Coordinates of C-alpha atoms in Angstrom, one line a residue:
X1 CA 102.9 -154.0 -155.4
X2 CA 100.9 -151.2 -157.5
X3 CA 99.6 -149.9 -154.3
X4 CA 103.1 -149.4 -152.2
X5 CA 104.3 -147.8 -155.7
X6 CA 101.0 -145.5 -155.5
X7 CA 101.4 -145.0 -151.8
X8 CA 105.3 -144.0 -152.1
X9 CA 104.4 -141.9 -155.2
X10 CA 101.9 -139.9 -153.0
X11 CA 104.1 -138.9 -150.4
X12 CA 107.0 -138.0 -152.7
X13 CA 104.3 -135.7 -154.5
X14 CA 103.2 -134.6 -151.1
X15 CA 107.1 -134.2 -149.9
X16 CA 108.0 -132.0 -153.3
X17 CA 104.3 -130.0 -152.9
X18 CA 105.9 -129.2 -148.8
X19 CA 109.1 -128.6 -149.9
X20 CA 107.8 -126.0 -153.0
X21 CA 105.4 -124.5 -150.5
X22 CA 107.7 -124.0 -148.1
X23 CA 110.2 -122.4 -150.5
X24 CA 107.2 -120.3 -151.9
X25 CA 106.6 -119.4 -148.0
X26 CA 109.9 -118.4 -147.2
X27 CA 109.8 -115.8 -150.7
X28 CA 106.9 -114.9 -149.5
X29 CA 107.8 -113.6 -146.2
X30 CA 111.3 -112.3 -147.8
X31 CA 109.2 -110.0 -150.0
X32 CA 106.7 -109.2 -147.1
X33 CA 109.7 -108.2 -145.4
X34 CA 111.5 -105.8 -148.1
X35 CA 108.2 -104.3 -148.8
X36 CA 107.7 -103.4 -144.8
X37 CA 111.4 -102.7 -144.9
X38 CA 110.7 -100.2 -147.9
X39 CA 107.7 -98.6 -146.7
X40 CA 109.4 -98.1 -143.4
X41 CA 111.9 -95.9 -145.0
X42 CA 109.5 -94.1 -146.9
X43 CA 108.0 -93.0 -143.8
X44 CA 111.4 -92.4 -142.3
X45 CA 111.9 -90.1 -145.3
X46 CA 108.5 -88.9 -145.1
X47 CA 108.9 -88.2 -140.9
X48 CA 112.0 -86.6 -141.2
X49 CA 110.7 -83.8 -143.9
X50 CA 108.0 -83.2 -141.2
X51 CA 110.4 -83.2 -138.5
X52 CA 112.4 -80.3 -140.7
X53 CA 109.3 -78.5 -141.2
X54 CA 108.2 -78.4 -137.7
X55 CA 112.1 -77.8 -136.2
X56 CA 114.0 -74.7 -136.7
X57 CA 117.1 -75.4 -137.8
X58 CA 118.2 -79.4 -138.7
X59 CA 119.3 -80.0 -135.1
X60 CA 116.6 -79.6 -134.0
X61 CA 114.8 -81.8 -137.1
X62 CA 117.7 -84.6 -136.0
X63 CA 116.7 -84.4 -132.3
X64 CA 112.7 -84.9 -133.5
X65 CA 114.2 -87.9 -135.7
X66 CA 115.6 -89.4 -132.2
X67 CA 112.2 -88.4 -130.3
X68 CA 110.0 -89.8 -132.3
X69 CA 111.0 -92.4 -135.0
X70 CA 113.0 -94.6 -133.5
X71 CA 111.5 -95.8 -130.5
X72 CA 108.7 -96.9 -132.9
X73 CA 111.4 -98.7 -135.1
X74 CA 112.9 -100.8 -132.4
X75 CA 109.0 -101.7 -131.5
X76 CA 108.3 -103.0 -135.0
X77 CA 111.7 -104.2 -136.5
X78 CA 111.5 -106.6 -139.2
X79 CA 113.3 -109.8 -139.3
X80 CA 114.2 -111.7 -142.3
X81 CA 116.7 -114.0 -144.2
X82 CA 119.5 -112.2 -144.4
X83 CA 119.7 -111.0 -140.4
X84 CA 117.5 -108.0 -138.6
X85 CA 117.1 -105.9 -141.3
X86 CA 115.4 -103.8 -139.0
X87 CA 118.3 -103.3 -136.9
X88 CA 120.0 -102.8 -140.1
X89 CA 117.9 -100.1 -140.8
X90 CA 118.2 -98.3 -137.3
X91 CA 122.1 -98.6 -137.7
X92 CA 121.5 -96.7 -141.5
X93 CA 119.6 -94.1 -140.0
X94 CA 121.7 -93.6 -137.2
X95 CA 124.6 -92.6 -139.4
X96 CA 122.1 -91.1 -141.5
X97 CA 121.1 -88.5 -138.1
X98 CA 124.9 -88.7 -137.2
X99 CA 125.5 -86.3 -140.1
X100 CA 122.7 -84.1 -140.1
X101 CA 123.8 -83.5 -136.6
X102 CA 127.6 -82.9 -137.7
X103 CA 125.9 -80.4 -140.2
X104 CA 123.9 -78.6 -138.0
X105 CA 126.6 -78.3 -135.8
X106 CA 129.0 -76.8 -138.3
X107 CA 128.0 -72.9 -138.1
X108 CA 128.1 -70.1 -141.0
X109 CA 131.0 -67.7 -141.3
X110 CA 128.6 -65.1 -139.4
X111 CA 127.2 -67.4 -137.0
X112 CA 130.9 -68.5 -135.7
X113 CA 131.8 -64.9 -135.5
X114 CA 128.3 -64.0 -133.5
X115 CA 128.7 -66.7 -131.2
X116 CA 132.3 -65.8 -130.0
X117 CA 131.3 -62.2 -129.8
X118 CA 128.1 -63.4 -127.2
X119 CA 130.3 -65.7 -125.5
X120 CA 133.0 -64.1 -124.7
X121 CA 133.5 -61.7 -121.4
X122 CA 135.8 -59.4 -121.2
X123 CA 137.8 -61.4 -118.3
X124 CA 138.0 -64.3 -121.1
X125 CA 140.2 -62.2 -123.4
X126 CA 142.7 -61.1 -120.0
X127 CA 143.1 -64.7 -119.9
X128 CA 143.8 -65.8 -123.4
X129 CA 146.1 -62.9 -124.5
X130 CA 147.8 -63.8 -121.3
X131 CA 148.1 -67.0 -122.3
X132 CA 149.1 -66.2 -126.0
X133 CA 151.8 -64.0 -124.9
X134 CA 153.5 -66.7 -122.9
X135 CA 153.0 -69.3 -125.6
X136 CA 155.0 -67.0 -127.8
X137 CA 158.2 -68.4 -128.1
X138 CA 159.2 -66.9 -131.0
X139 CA 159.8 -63.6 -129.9
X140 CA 162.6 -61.7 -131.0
X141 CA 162.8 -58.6 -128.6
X142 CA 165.9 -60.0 -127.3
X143 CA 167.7 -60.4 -130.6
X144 CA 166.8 -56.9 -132.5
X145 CA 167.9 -53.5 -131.7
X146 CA 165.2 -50.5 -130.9
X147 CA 166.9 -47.4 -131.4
X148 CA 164.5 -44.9 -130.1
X149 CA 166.5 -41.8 -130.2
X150 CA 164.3 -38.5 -130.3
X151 CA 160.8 -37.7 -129.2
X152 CA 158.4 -36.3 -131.9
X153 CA 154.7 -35.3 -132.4
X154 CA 152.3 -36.5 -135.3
X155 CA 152.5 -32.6 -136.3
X156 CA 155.9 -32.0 -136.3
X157 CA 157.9 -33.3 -139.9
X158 CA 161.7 -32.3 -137.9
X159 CA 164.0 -35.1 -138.0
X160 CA 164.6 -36.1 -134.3
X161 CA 166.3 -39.8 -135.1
X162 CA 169.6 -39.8 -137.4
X163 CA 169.5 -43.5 -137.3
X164 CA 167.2 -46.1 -138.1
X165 CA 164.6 -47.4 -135.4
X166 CA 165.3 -51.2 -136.2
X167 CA 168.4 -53.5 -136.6
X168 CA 167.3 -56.6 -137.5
X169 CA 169.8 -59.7 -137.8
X170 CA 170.1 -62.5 -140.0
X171 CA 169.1 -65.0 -138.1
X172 CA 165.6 -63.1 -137.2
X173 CA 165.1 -62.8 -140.7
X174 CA 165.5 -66.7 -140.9
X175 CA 163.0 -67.7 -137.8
X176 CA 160.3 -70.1 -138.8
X177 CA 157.2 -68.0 -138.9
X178 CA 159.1 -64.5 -139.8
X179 CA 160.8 -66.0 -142.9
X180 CA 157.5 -67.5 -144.6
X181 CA 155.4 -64.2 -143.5
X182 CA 158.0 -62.1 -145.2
X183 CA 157.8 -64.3 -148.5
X184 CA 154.4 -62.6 -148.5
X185 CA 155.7 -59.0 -148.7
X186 CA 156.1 -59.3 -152.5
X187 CA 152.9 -60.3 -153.2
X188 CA 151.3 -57.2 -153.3
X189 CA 151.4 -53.6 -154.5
X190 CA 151.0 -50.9 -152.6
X191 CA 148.2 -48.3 -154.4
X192 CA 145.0 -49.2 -153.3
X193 CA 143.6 -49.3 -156.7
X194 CA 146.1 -51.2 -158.5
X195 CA 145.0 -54.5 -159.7
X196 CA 146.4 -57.7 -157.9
X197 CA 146.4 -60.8 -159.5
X198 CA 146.8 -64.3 -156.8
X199 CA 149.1 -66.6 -159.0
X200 CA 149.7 -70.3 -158.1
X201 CA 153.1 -69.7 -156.1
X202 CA 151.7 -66.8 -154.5
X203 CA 148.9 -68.9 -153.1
X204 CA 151.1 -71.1 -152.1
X205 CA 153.1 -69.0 -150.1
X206 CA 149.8 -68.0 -148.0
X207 CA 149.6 -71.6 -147.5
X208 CA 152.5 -72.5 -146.3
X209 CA 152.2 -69.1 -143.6
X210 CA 149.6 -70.3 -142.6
X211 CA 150.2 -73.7 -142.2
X212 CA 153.2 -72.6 -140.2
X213 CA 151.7 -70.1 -137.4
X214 CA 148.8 -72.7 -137.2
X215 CA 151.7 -75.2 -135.4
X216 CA 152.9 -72.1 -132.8
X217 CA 151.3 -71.7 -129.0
X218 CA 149.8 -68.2 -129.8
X219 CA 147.5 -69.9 -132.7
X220 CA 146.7 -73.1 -130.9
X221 CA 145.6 -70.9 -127.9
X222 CA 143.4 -69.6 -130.1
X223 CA 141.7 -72.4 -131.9
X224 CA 141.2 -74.1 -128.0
X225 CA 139.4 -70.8 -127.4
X226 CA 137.0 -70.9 -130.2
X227 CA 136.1 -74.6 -129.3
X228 CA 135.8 -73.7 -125.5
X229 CA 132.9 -71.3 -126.7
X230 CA 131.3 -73.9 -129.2
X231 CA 133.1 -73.5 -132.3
X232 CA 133.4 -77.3 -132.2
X233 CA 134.5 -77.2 -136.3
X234 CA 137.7 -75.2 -135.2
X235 CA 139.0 -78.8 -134.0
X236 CA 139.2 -79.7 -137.9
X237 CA 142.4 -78.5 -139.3
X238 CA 141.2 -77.5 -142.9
X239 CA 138.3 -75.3 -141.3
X240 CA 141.1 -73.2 -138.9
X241 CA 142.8 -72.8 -142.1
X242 CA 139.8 -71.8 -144.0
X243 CA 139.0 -69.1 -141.2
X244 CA 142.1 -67.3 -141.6
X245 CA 142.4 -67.4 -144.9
X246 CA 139.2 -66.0 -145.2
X247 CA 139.6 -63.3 -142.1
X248 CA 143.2 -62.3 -143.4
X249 CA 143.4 -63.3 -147.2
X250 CA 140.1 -62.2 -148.9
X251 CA 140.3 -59.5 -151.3
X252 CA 138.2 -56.4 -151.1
X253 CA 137.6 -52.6 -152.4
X254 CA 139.4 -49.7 -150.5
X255 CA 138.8 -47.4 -153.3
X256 CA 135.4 -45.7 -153.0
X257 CA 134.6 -46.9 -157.2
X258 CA 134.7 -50.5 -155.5
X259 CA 136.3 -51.4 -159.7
X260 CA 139.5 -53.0 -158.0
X261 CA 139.4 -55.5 -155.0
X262 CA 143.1 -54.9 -154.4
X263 CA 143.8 -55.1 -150.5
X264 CA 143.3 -57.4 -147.7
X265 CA 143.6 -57.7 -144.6
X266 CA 147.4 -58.9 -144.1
X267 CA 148.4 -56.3 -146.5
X268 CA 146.9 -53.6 -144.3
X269 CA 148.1 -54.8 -141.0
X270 CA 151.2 -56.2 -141.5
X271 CA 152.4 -53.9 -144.8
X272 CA 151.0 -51.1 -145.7
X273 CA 148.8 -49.2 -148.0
X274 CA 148.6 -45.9 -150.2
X275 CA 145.8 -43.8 -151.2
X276 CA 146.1 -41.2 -152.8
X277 CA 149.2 -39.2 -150.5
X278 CA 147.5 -41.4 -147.3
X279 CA 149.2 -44.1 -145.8
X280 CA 147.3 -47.0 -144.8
X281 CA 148.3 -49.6 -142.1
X282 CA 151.8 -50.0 -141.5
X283 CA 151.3 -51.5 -137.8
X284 CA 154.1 -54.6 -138.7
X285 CA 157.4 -53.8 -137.1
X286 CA 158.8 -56.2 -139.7
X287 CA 157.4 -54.6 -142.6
X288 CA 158.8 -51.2 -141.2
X289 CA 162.3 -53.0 -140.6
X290 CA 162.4 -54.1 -144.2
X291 CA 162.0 -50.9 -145.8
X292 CA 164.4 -49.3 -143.4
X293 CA 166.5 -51.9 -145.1
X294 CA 165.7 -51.2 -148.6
X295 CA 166.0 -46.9 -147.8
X296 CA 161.9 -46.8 -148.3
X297 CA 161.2 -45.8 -145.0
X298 CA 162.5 -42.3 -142.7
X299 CA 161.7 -42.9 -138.9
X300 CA 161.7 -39.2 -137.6
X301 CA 161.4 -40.1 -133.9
X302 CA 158.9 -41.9 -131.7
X303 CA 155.7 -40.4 -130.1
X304 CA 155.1 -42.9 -127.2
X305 CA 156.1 -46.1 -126.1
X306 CA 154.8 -48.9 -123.6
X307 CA 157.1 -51.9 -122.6
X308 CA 155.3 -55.5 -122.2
X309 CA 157.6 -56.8 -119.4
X310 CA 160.2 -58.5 -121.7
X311 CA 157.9 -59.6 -124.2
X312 CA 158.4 -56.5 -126.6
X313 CA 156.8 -53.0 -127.0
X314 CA 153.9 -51.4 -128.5
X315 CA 155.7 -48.5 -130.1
X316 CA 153.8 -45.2 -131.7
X317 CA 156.2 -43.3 -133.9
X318 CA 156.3 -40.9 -137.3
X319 CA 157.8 -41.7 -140.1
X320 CA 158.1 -41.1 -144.0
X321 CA 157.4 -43.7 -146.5
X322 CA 158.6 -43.7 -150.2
X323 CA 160.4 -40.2 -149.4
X324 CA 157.2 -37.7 -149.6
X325 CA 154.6 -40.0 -147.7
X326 CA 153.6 -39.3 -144.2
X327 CA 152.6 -41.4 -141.2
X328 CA 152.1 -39.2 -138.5
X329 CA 150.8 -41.7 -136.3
X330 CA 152.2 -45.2 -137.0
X331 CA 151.1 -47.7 -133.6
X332 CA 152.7 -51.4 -134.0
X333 CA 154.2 -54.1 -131.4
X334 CA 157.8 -54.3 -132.1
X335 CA 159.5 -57.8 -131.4
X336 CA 156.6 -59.7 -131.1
X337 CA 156.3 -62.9 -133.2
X338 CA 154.1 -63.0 -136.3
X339 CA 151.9 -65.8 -134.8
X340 CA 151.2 -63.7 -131.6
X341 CA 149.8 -60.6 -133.5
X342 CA 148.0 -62.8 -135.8
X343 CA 146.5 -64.5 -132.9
X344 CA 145.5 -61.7 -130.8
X345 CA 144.3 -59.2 -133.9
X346 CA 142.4 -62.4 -134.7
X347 CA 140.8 -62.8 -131.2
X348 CA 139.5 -59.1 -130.7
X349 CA 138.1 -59.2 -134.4
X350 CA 136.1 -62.1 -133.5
X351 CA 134.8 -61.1 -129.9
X352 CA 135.1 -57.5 -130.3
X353 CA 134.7 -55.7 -134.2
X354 CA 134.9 -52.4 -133.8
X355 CA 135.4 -52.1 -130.4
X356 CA 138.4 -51.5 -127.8
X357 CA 139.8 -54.7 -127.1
X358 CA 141.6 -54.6 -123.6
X359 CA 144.0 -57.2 -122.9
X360 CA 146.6 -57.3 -120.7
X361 CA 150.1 -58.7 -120.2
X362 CA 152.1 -59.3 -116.6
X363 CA 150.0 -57.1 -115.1
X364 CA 150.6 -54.3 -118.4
X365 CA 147.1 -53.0 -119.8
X366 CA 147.2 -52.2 -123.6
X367 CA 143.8 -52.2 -126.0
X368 CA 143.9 -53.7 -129.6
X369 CA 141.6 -51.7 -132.0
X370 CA 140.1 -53.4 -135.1
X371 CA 138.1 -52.0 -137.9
X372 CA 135.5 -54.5 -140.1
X373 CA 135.1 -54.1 -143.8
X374 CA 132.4 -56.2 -146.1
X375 CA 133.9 -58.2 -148.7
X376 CA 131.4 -60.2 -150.5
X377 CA 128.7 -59.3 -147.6
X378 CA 130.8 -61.0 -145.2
X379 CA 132.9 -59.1 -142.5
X380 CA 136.9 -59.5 -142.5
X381 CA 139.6 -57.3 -141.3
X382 CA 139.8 -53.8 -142.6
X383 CA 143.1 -53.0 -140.1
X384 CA 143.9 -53.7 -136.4
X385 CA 146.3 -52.1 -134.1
X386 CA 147.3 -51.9 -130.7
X387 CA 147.6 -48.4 -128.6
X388 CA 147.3 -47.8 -125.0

């Protein structure tokens, strides 16, 4: 009887020794396991700050990553416990690469604009202004009277127009992208060296422009441009709000003591400015219509005109502003919607600063001009205008 107990006392000790080993085993491989699992990241870590070192730029780094690490991970994943912590692991750094990629992919300010101006040929902008133009369908030539009335020259200060240029209805004032650009109108002073100060509402109001013209055809050919030539960001909404905010809204110096960063480019283009007894800009037909309206503005006749087959004019006129200051040589579109000029001012900055921008409409040749400015070392819109 002793011996049986003995016997069945030995194999319980040898079944509990098994069963600890076993358990002490299976900890033993778990921590083998972390502590390869661990060191594998640390070389990960280690092999991509190599990989950076060696690449130019992080996509390059991310493409290394893909070359070189990972093929070596799927040879000598790790197994444990909890499931293949090795694929685990590939799946981490995938996402990990995923957004170095999606960061090297997002481009600079500068880099955005130097890539459209390489890309872009000059049978690309034909196209897309083409295709602006008929996307505009908020065009209100057909609804406004253009009273051209006399001929003048940029010399001559004789009144050869009784009447105004521009009657402008209602119900133009009320269209859906005119109503929230002329909100803007009062945001802003005209001397170039008066301080401007952005309150809450007023940035508000450039939001909601914004907002708006980015829901129009003229805008959205745009953005499809940009992302046609790489701009692969532009397909995010808050970035093609960020870029014109930034092209049209950032504040700069016109004044040569640089003291007062008190224009931009919307107020330039699509107001206008005054230095000293100069006047700046004034190439917004809707601007000009307003201070018609208010008696701030004396059209003395127009210098030159070119029709756009239905779609509106580019007009070049002379006028007075504020009863003593002279434009001798105001160009603007007249009737075009605020989205369209936006769109195509926007387009020739981008692929052409500086330079004559020749577009076309129905077979009707015309050139946009823009002019560059640095605020805060990056280039926006000083003005932009269209002449033929």
């Amino acid at each position: 009887m002793r011996v049986v107990e003995d016997d069945v006392s030995q194999r319980s000790c040898s079944i509990a020794y098994s069963a600890r080993a076993q358990r002490s085993l299976v900890r033993s491989d778990r921590a083998t396991g972390n502590v390869v699992l661990t060191r594998m990241k640390l070389s990960i870590v280690f092999l991509l700050c190599v990989a950076a070192c060696q690449a130019d730029d992080i996509a390059s780094a991310a493409g290394q990553i893909f070359q070189n690490i990972l093929p070596s991970l799927i040879t000598n994943s790790v197994t444990g416990q909890q499931g293949n912590t090795g694929a685990n692991t590939l799946q981490q750094i995938g996402s990990v690469v995923g957004g170095v990629v999606d960061y090297a992919k997002k481009k600079s300010y500068e880099d955005l604009l130097r890539q459209v101006q390489a890309q872009t040929s000059d049978d690309d902008l034909l196209r897309v202004g083409e295709e602006m133009f008929n996307a505009d369908l908020n065009n209100a030539i057909n609804y406004i009277q253009v009273n051209l009335q006399g001929k003048t020259t940029p010399m001559s200060r004789n009144d050869e127009a009784q009447a105004s240029l521009l009657t402008v209805p209602d119900n133009v004032w009320n269209g859906p992208t005119i109503r929230p650009m002329v909100a803007l109108f009062d945001n802003y002073h005209k001397n170039v060296i008066r301080p401007e100060f952005v309150t809450p509402n007023e940035e508000t109001e450039v939001i909601t422009y914004i907002n708006t013209i980015l829901a129009t055809g003229p805008i959205r050919s745009l953005m499809t441009f940009l992302v046609s030539k790489g701009l692969t960001q532009m397909n995010e909404y808050n970035e093609q709000v960020e870029l014109l905010k930034k092209i049209w809204f950032t504040k700069y110096a016109r004044h040569w003591t640089s003291l007062c960063k008190c224009s931009c480019a919307f107020e330039n283009v699509f107001m206008a400015e005054l230095k000293s007894n100069d006047v700046l800009g004034l190439h917004s037909w809707l601007f000009f219509a307003k201070r018609e309206q208010d008696r701030k503005a004396n059209y003395l006749g127009y210098i030159d005109k070119l029709d756009l087959s239905g779609k509106g004019l580019i007009l070049k006129q002379h006028s007075i502003l504020s009863d003593t200051k002279d434009a001798p040589e105001v160009n603007m579109f007249v009737g075009t919607s605020p989205e369209l000029e936006t769109a195509l001012y926007t387009l020739c900055f981008m692929a052409r600063p500086d330079r004559p921008c020749k577009l076309r409409y129905n077979n009707v040749p015309f050139t946009i001009q823009t002019k560059t400015v640095k605020a805060d070392n990056i280039p926006v819109i000083d003005t932009a205008y269209p002449y033929f």
